[in-house]
PDB file of C-alpha atoms in Angstrom:
ATOM      1  CA  MET A1193       0.092   0.069  -0.308  1.00 84.00           C
ATOM      2  CA  LEU A1194       1.567   3.420  -0.728  1.00 83.00           C
ATOM      3  CA  HIS A1195       0.469   6.545   1.226  1.00 85.00           C
ATOM      4  CA  LEU A1196      -0.111   9.838  -0.892  1.00 86.00           C
ATOM      5  CA  LEU A1197      -1.460  12.876   0.642  1.00 86.00           C
ATOM      6  CA  GLY A1198      -3.239  11.077   3.242  1.00 86.00           C
ATOM      7  CA  VAL A1199      -4.807   8.408   1.284  1.00 87.00           C
ATOM      8  CA  ASN A1200      -3.951   4.793   1.487  1.00 90.00           C
ATOM      9  CA  LEU A1201      -3.796   3.303  -2.287  1.00 89.00           C
ATOM     10  CA  PRO A1202      -3.450  -0.267  -3.359  1.00 90.00           C
ATOM     11  CA  ASP A1203       0.231  -1.290  -5.427  1.00 88.00           C
ATOM     12  CA  GLN A1204      -1.302  -3.720  -7.664  1.00 91.00           C
ATOM     13  CA  LYS A1205      -3.819  -1.198  -9.298  1.00 92.00           C
ATOM     14  CA  VAL A1206      -3.635   0.534 -12.391  1.00 93.00           C
ATOM     15  CA  VAL A1207      -2.829   4.181 -11.526  1.00 92.00           C
ATOM     16  CA  SER A1208      -5.749   5.843 -12.965  1.00 92.00           C
ATOM     17  CA  VAL A1209      -8.240   3.388 -10.749  1.00 93.00           C
ATOM     18  CA  ALA A1210      -6.389   4.056  -8.003  1.00 93.00           C
ATOM     19  CA  LEU A1211      -6.492   7.665  -8.125  1.00 93.00           C
ATOM     20  CA  THR A1212     -10.125   7.690  -7.732  1.00 93.00           C
ATOM     21  CA  TYR A1213      -9.294   6.580  -4.115  1.00 93.00           C
ATOM     22  CA  PHE A1214      -9.288  10.057  -3.643  1.00 93.00           C
ATOM     23  CA  TYR A1215     -12.311  12.330  -3.039  1.00 93.00           C
ATOM     24  CA  GLY A1216     -12.941  14.608  -5.732  1.00 92.00           C
ATOM     25  CA  ILE A1217     -11.323  12.649  -8.401  1.00 93.00           C
ATOM     26  CA  GLY A1218     -13.187  10.301 -10.976  1.00 94.00           C
ATOM     27  CA  PRO A1219     -12.501   7.971 -13.821  1.00 94.00           C
ATOM     28  CA  LEU A1220     -12.454  10.798 -16.593  1.00 95.00           C
ATOM     29  CA  THR A1221      -9.867  13.163 -13.780  1.00 94.00           C
ATOM     30  CA  ALA A1222      -7.485  10.219 -13.043  1.00 94.00           C
ATOM     31  CA  ARG A1223      -7.325   9.400 -17.185  1.00 94.00           C
ATOM     32  CA  LYS A1224      -6.763  13.050 -17.531  1.00 94.00           C
ATOM     33  CA  ILE A1225      -4.342  13.125 -14.642  1.00 93.00           C
ATOM     34  CA  CYS A1226      -1.950  10.232 -16.015  1.00 93.00           C
ATOM     35  CA  SER A1227      -2.124  11.426 -19.764  1.00 93.00           C
ATOM     36  CA  ARG A1228      -0.505  14.856 -18.484  1.00 94.00           C
ATOM     37  CA  LEU A1229       1.782  12.801 -16.820  1.00 93.00           C
ATOM     38  CA  SER A1230       2.618  10.576 -19.963  1.00 92.00           C
ATOM     39  CA  PHE A1231       1.527   7.191 -17.949  1.00 92.00           C
ATOM     40  CA  HIS A1232       0.453   3.999 -19.635  1.00 90.00           C
ATOM     41  CA  ARG A1233      -3.262   3.094 -19.482  1.00 88.00           C
ATOM     42  CA  GLU A1234      -2.071  -0.485 -18.041  1.00 91.00           C
ATOM     43  CA  CYS A1235       0.892   1.126 -15.471  1.00 91.00           C
ATOM     44  CA  LYS A1236       0.309  -0.069 -12.246  1.00 92.00           C
ATOM     45  CA  LEU A1237       1.273   1.674  -9.011  1.00 90.00           C
ATOM     46  CA  SER A1238       4.021  -0.257  -8.287  1.00 90.00           C
ATOM     47  CA  GLU A1239       5.598   0.527 -11.754  1.00 91.00           C
ATOM     48  CA  LEU A1240       5.944   3.597 -10.991  1.00 90.00           C
ATOM     49  CA  THR A1241       9.320   5.386 -10.337  1.00 91.00           C
ATOM     50  CA  GLU A1242      10.055   7.930  -7.277  1.00 93.00           C
ATOM     51  CA  SER A1243      10.260  10.894  -9.876  1.00 93.00           C
ATOM     52  CA  GLN A1244       6.633   9.896 -11.102  1.00 92.00           C
ATOM     53  CA  LEU A1245       5.607   9.797  -7.677  1.00 92.00           C
ATOM     54  CA  ASN A1246       6.825  13.066  -6.937  1.00 93.00           C
ATOM     55  CA  GLN A1247       4.998  14.350 -10.045  1.00 93.00           C
ATOM     56  CA  LEU A1248       1.997  12.832  -9.171  1.00 92.00           C
ATOM     57  CA  SER A1249       1.849  14.176  -5.593  1.00 92.00           C
ATOM     58  CA  GLY A1250       2.986  17.769  -7.206  1.00 93.00           C
ATOM     59  CA  VAL A1251       0.153  17.475  -9.261  1.00 93.00           C
ATOM     60  CA  LEU A1252      -2.687  16.284  -6.695  1.00 92.00           C
ATOM     61  CA  SER A1253      -1.638  18.862  -4.472  1.00 91.00           C
ATOM     62  CA  GLU A1254      -2.474  21.438  -6.906  1.00 92.00           C
ATOM     63  CA  MET A1255      -6.266  20.168  -6.880  1.00 91.00           C
ATOM     64  CA  PRO A1256      -8.736  20.791  -4.382  1.00 90.00           C
ATOM     65  CA  ILE A1257      -9.049  16.786  -2.949  1.00 88.00           C
ATOM     66  CA  GLU A1258     -10.213  15.025   0.153  1.00 87.00           C
ATOM     67  CA  ASN A1259     -10.758  17.747   3.006  1.00 90.00           C
ATOM     68  CA  ASP A1260     -10.268  20.843   0.697  1.00 91.00           C
ATOM     69  CA  LEU A1261     -13.043  19.852  -1.299  1.00 91.00           C
ATOM     70  CA  LYS A1262     -15.491  18.632   1.568  1.00 91.00           C
ATOM     71  CA  ARG A1263     -14.785  21.783   3.060  1.00 92.00           C
ATOM     72  CA  LYS A1264     -15.190  23.893  -0.172  1.00 93.00           C
ATOM     73  CA  VAL A1265     -18.544  22.030  -0.474  1.00 90.00           C
ATOM     74  CA  SER A1266     -20.293  22.308   3.172  1.00 89.00           C
ATOM     75  CA  ALA A1267     -19.095  26.086   3.001  1.00 92.00           C
ATOM     76  CA  ASN A1268     -21.024  26.382  -0.245  1.00 92.00           C
ATOM     77  CA  VAL A1269     -24.435  25.089   1.264  1.00 90.00           C
ATOM     78  CA  GLN A1270     -24.157  26.938   4.209  1.00 91.00           C
ATOM     79  CA  HIS A1271     -23.788  29.912   1.887  1.00 94.00           C
ATOM     80  CA  LEU A1272     -26.991  29.073   0.049  1.00 92.00           C
ATOM     81  CA  ARG A1273     -28.363  28.541   3.719  1.00 90.00           C
ATOM     82  CA  ASP A1274     -27.198  31.634   5.230  1.00 91.00           C
ATOM     83  CA  ILE A1275     -28.820  33.736   1.980  1.00 93.00           C
ATOM     84  CA  GLY A1276     -32.023  32.209   2.188  1.00 91.00           C
ATOM     85  CA  THR A1277     -32.401  30.390  -1.353  1.00 92.00           C
ATOM     86  CA  TYR A1278     -34.806  28.094  -2.625  1.00 92.00           C
ATOM     87  CA  VAL A1279     -31.944  25.229  -2.689  1.00 91.00           C
ATOM     88  CA  GLY A1280     -30.638  26.361   0.621  1.00 89.00           C
ATOM     89  CA  LYS A1281     -34.129  25.879   2.452  1.00 89.00           C
ATOM     90  CA  ARG A1282     -34.218  22.627   0.808  1.00 87.00           C
ATOM     91  CA  HIS A1283     -31.043  21.491   2.249  1.00 85.00           C
ATOM     92  CA  ALA A1284     -32.126  22.808   5.151  1.00 84.00           C
ATOM     93  CA  MET A1285     -35.429  20.896   5.209  1.00 82.00           C
ATOM     94  CA  GLY A1286     -33.664  17.684   4.359  1.00 80.00           C
ATOM     95  CA  MET A1287     -35.523  17.590   1.067  1.00 83.00           C
ATOM     96  CA  PRO A1288     -34.364  16.837  -2.589  1.00 86.00           C
ATOM     97  CA  VAL A1289     -32.736  19.784  -4.333  1.00 86.00           C
ATOM     98  CA  HIS A1290     -32.732  19.261  -8.094  1.00 85.00           C
ATOM     99  CA  GLY A1291     -36.358  19.530  -8.789  1.00 83.00           C
ATOM    100  CA  GLN A1292     -37.137  15.316  -8.083  1.00 83.00           C
ATOM    101  CA  ARG A1293     -40.820  14.197  -7.133  1.00 81.00           C
ATOM    102  CA  THR A1294     -40.980  13.721  -3.386  1.00 79.00           C
ATOM    103  CA  ARG A1295     -44.385  11.584  -3.317  1.00 77.00           C
ATOM    104  CA  ASN A1296     -42.342   8.454  -3.330  1.00 76.00           C
ATOM    105  CA  ASN A1297     -38.598   8.660  -4.103  1.00 73.00           C
ATOM    106  CA  SER A1298     -36.987  10.613  -1.794  1.00 76.00           C
ATOM    107  CA  LYS A1299     -35.166   8.592   0.287  1.00 75.00           C
ATOM    108  CA  THR A1300     -31.657   9.149  -0.460  1.00 75.00           C
ATOM    109  CA  ALA A1301     -31.913  12.882  -0.518  1.00 74.00           C
ATOM    110  CA  LYS A1302     -33.365  12.791   3.091  1.00 73.00           C
ATOM    111  CA  LYS A1303     -30.231  10.566   3.890  1.00 74.00           C
ATOM    112  CA  LEU A1304     -27.815  12.959   2.188  1.00 73.00           C
ATOM    113  CA  ASN A1305     -29.371  16.373   2.590  1.00 71.00           C
ATOM    114  CA  GLY A1306     -30.203  15.548   6.409  1.00 64.00           C
ATOM    115  CA  LYS A1307     -26.529  15.172   7.185  1.00 63.00           C
ATOM    116  CA  TRP A1308     -26.803  19.029   7.524  1.00 58.00           C
ATOM    117  CA  LEU A1309     -29.689  18.956   9.924  1.00 59.00           C
ATOM    118  CA  ARG A1310     -27.845  16.670  11.860  1.00 57.00           C
ATOM    119  CA  LYS A1311     -24.654  18.560  11.995  1.00 54.00           C
ATOM    120  CA  TYR A1312     -26.362  21.903  13.182  1.00 51.00           C
ATOM    121  CA  SER A1313     -29.292  21.267  15.468  1.00 51.00           C
ATOM    122  CA  THR A1314     -29.165  18.394  18.506  1.00 51.00           C
ATOM    123  CA  MET A1315     -32.718  18.998  19.696  1.00 52.00           C
ATOM    124  CA  ARG A1316     -35.814  19.325  18.315  1.00 53.00           C
ATOM    125  CA  THR A1317     -37.693  22.624  18.472  1.00 53.00           C
ATOM    126  CA  THR A1318     -40.989  23.862  17.779  1.00 52.00           C
ATOM    127  CA  ALA A1319     -42.295  27.657  17.378  1.00 51.00           C
ATOM    128  CA  PHE A1320     -42.631  28.064  20.876  1.00 52.00           C
ATOM    129  CA  GLY A1321     -39.106  26.854  21.882  1.00 53.00           C
ATOM    130  CA  VAL A1322     -37.603  23.643  22.664  1.00 53.00           C
ATOM    131  CA  PHE A1323     -39.593  20.169  22.599  1.00 53.00           C
ATOM    132  CA  LYS A1324     -39.323  18.036  25.478  1.00 54.00           C
ATOM    133  CA  MET A1325     -39.717  14.419  25.283  1.00 56.00           C
ATOM    134  CA  PRO A1326     -42.478  13.155  28.004  1.00 57.00           C
ATOM    135  CA  PHE A1327     -39.922  10.629  29.329  1.00 55.00           C
ATOM    136  CA  SER A1328     -36.906  12.927  29.429  1.00 54.00           C
ATOM    137  CA  GLN A1329     -36.886  13.480  33.317  1.00 54.00           C
ATOM    138  CA  PRO A1330     -34.802  10.517  34.729  1.00 56.00           C
ATOM    139  CA  PHE A1331     -36.916   8.070  37.680  1.00 49.00           C
TER     140      PHE A1331
END
């Protein structure tokens, strides 16, 4: 296993497949990186030399990947919520954002967009304040 920029990459994988282990790099971006660095299509990660690995880490360090990209995405969603756009309100409610139907199929959107709800609130609230559970007092 090769440890590159905080991600463990398997040695026996093709380079373009191994690059997709990074958050924010898909198959197309991985192929573009490999062609930019002139790696063979079937070149495995274990076949790369030290200088090629240094070039690869240099190219990857210029791109927003992993935590930088996650931070950027969450900041964008938070900005949409703060300015009160329709998309921001849908994120806040945990509903689908891109115009999908909500009558039947919105389970995935509720899971993905609902993480913003769990991140910012720990208690249920009502219009008049904090909602108290009937059995919240210790026995």
